[in-house]
mmCIF file of N, CA and C in Angstrom:
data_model
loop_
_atom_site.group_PDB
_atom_site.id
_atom_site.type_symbol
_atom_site.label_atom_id
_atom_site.label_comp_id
_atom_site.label_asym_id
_atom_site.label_seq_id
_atom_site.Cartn_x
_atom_site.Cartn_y
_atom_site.Cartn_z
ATOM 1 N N UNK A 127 114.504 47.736 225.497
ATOM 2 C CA UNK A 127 115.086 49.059 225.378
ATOM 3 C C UNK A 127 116.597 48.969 225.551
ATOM 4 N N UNK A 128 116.849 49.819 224.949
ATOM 5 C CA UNK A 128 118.991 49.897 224.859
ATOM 6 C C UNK A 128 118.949 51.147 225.673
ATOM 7 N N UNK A 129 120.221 51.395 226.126
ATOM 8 C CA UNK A 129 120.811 53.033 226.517
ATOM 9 C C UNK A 129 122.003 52.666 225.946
ATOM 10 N N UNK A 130 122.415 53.548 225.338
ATOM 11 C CA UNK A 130 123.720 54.226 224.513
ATOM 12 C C UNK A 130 124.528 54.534 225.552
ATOM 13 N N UNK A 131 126.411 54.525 224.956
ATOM 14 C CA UNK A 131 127.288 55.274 226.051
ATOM 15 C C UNK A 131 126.271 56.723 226.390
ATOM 16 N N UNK A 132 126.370 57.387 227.865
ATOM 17 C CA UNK A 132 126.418 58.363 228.056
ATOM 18 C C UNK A 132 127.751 59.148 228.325
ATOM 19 N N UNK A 133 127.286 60.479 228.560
ATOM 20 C CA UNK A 133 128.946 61.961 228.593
ATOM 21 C C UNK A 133 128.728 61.834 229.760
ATOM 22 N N UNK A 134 129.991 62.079 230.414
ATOM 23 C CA UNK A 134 130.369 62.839 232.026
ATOM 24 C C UNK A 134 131.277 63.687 231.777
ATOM 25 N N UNK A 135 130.796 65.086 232.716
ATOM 26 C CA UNK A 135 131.718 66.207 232.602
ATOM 27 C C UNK A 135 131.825 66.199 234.151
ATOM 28 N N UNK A 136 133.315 66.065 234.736
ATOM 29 C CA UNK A 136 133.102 66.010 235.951
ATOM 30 C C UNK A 136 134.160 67.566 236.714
ATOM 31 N N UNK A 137 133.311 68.368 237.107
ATOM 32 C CA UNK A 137 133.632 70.161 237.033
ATOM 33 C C UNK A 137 134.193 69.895 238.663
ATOM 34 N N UNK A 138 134.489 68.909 239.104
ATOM 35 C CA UNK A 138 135.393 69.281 240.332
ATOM 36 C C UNK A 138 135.527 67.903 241.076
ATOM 37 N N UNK A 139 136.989 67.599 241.756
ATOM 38 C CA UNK A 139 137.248 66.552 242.315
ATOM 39 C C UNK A 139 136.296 65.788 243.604
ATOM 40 N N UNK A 140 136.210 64.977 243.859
ATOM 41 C CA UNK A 140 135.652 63.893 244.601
ATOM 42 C C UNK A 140 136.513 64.219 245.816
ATOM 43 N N UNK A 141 136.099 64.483 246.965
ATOM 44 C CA UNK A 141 136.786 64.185 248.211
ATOM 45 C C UNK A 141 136.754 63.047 248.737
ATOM 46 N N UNK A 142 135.959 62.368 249.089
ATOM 47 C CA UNK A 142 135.918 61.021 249.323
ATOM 48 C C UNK A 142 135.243 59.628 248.997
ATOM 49 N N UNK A 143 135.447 58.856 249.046
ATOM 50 C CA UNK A 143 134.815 57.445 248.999
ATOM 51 C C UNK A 143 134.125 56.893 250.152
ATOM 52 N N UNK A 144 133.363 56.592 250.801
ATOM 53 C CA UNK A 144 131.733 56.925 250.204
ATOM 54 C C UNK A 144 131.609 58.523 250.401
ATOM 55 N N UNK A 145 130.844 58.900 249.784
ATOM 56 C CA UNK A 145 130.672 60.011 250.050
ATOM 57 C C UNK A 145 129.182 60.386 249.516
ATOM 58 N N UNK A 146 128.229 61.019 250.898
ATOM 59 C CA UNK A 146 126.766 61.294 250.541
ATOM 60 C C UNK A 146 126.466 61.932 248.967
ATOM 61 N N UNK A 147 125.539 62.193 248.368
ATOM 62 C CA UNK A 147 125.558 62.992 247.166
ATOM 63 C C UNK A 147 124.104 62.840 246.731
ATOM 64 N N UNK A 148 123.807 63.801 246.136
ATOM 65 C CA UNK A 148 122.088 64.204 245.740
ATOM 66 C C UNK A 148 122.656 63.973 244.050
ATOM 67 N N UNK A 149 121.624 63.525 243.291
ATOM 68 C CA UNK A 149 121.704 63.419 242.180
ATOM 69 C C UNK A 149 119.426 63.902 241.518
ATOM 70 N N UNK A 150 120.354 64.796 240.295
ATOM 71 C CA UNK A 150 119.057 65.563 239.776
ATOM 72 C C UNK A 150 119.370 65.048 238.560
ATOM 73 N N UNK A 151 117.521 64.465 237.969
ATOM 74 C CA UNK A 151 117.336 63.935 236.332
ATOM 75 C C UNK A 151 116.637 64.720 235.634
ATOM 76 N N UNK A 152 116.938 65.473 234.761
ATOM 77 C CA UNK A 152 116.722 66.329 233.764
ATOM 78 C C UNK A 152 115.624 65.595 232.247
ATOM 79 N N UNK A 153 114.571 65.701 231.878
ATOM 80 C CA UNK A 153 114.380 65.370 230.730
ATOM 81 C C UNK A 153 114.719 66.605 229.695
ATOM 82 N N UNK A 154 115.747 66.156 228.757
ATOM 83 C CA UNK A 154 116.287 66.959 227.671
ATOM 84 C C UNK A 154 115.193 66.688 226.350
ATOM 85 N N UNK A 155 115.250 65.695 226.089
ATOM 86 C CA UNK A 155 114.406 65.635 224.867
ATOM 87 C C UNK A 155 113.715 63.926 224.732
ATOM 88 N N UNK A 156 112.307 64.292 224.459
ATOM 89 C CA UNK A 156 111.699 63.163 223.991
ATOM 90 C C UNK A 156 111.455 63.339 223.087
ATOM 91 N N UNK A 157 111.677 61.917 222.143
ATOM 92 C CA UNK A 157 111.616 61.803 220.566
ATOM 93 C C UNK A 157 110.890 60.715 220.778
ATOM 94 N N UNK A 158 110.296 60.273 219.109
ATOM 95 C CA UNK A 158 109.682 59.314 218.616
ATOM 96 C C UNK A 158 110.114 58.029 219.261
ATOM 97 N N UNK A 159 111.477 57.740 219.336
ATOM 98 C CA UNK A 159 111.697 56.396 219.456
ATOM 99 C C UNK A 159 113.169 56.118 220.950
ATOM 100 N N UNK A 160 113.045 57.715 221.169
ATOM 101 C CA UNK A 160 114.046 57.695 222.275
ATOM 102 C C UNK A 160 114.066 58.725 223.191
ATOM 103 N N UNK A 161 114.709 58.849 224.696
ATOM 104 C CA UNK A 161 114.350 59.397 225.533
ATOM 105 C C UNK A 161 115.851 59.941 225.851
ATOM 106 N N UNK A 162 116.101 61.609 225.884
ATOM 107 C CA UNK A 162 117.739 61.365 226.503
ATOM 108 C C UNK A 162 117.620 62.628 227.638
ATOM 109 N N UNK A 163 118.038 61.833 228.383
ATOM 110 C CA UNK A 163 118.153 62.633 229.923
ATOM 111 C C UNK A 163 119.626 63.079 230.431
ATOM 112 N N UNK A 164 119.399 64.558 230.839
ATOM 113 C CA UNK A 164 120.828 64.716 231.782
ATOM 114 C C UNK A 164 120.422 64.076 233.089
ATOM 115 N N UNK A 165 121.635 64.211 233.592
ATOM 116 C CA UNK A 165 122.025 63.980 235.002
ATOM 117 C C UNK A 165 122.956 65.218 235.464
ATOM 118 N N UNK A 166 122.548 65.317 237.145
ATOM 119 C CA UNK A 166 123.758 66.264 237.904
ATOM 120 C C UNK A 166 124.118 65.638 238.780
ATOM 121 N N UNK A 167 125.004 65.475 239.280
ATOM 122 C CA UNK A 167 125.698 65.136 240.530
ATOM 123 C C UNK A 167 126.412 65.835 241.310
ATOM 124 N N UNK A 168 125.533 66.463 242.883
ATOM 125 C CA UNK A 168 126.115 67.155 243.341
ATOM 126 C C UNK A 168 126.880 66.917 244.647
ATOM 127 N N UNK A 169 127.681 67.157 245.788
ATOM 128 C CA UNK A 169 127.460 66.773 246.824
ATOM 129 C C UNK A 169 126.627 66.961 248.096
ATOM 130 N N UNK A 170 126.163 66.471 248.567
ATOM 131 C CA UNK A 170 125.233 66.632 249.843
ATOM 132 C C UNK A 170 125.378 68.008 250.133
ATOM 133 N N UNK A 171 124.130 68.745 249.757
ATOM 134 C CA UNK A 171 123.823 70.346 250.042
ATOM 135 C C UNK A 171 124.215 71.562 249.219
ATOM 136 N N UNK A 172 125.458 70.998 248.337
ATOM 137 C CA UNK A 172 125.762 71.897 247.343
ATOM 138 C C UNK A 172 125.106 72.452 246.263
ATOM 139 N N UNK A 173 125.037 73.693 245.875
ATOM 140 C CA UNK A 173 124.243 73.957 245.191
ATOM 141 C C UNK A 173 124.782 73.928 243.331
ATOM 142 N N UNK A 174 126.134 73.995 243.107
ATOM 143 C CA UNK A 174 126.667 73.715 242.362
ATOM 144 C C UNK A 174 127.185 72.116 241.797
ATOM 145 N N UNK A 175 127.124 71.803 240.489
ATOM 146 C CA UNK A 175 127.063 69.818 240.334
ATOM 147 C C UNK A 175 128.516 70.040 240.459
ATOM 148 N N UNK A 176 129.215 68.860 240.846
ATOM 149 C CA UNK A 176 130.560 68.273 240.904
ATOM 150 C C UNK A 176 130.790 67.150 239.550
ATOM 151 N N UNK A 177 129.292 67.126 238.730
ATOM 152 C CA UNK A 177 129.833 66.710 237.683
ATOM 153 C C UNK A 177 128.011 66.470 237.137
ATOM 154 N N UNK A 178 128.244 66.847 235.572
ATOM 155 C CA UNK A 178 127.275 66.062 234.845
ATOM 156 C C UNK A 178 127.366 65.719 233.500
ATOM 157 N N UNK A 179 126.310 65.017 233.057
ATOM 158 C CA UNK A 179 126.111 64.206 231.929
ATOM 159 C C UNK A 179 124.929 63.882 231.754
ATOM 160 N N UNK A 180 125.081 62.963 230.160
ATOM 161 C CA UNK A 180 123.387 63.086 229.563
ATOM 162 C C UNK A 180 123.714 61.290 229.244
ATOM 163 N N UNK A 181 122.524 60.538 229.116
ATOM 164 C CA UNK A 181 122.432 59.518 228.382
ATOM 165 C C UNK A 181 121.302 59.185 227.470
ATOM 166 N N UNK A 182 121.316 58.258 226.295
ATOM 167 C CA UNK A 182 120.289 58.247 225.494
ATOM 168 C C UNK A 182 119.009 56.863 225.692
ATOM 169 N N UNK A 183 118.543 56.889 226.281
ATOM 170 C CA UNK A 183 117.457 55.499 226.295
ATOM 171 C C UNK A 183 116.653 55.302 225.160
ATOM 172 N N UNK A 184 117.117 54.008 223.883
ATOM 173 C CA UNK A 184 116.554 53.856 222.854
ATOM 174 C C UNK A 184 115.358 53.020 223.356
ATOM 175 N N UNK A 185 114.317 52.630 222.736
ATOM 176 C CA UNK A 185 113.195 51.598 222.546
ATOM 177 C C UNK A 185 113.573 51.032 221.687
ATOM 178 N N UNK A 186 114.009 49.736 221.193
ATOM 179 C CA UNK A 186 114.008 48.944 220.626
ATOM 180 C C UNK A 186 113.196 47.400 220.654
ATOM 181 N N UNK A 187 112.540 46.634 219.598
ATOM 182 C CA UNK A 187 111.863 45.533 219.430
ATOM 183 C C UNK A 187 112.973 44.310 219.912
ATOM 184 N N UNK A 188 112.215 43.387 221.208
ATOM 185 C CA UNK A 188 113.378 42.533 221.418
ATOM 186 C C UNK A 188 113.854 41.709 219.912
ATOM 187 N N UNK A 189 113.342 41.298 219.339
ATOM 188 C CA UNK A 189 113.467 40.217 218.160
ATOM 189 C C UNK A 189 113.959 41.020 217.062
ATOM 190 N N UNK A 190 113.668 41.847 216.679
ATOM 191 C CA UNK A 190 114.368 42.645 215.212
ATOM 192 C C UNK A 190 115.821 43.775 216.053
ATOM 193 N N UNK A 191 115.779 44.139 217.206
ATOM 194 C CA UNK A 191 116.242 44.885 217.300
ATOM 195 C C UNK A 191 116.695 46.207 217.102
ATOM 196 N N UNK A 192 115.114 46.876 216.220
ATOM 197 C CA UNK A 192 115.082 47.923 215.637
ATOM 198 C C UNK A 192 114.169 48.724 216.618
ATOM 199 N N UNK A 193 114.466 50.082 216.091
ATOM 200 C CA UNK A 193 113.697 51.228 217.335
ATOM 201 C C UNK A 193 112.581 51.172 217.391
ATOM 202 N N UNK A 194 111.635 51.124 218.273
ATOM 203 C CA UNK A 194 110.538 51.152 218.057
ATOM 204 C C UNK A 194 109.471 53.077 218.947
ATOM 205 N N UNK A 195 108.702 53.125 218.818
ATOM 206 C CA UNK A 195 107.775 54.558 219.189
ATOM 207 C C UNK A 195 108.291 54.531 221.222
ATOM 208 N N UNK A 196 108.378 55.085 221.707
ATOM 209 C CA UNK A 196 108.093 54.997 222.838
ATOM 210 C C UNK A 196 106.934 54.833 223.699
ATOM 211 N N UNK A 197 106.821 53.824 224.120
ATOM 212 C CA UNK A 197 105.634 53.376 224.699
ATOM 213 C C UNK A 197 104.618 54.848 225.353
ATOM 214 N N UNK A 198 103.218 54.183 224.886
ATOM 215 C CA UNK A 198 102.198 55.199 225.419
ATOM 216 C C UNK A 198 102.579 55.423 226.487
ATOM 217 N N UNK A 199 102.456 54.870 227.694
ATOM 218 C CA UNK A 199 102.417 54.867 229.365
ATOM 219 C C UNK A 199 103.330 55.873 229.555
ATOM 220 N N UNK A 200 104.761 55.673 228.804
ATOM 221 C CA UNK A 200 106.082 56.101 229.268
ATOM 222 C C UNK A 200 106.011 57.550 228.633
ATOM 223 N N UNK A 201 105.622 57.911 227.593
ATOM 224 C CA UNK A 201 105.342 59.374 226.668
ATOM 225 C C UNK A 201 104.214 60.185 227.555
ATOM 226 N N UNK A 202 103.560 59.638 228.376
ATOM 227 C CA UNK A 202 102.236 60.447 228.865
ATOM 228 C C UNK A 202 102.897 60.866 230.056
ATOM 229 N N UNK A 203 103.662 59.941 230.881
ATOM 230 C CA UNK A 203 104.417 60.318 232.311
ATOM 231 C C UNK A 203 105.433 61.359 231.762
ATOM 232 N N UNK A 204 105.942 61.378 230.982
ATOM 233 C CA UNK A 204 106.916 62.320 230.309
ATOM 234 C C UNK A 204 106.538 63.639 229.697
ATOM 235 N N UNK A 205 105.469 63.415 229.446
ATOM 236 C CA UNK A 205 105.516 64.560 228.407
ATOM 237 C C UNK A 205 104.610 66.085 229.276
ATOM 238 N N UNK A 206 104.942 66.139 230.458
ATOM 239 C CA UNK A 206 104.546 67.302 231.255
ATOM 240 C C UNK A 206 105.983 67.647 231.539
ATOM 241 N N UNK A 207 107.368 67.007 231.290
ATOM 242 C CA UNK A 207 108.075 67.493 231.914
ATOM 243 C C UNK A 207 108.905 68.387 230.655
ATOM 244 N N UNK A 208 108.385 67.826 229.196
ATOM 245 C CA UNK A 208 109.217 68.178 227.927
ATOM 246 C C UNK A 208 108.902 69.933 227.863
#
């Protein structure tokens, strides 16, 4: 499997380094041959994200390198959340 660049929209500055933070995964859309999920990133307790973004998780065949269906296992765990 590949993942593609993902987007970050980041809606407010970072106070510190380390800094606690809750992160929420969104399923946006399952397709035939790919899976693309947001993300939020908020800080510890906030109810508003301090930043988010989406990324794309392809299936691809190791040897041809072409897309392939998304695995049964992975479409059945998924597909209560679509």
């Amino acid at each position: 499997s590949t993942l593609f660049p993902y987007t970050t929209l980041f809606r407010s500055p970072y106070r510190s380094f380390p800094e606690r933070i809750e992160v929420g995964l969104a399923l946006e859309r399952l397709g035939r041959t790919s899976i693309v999920y947001r993300i939020g990133i908020f800080r510890e307790g906030d109810r508003d994200a301090a930043a988010v973004g989406r990324f794309v998780h392809v299936y691809v065949d190791a040897s041809s390198r072409r897309p392939v269906p998304v695995p049964d296992i992975i479409r059945a765990a998924l597909e209560p959340l679509s």
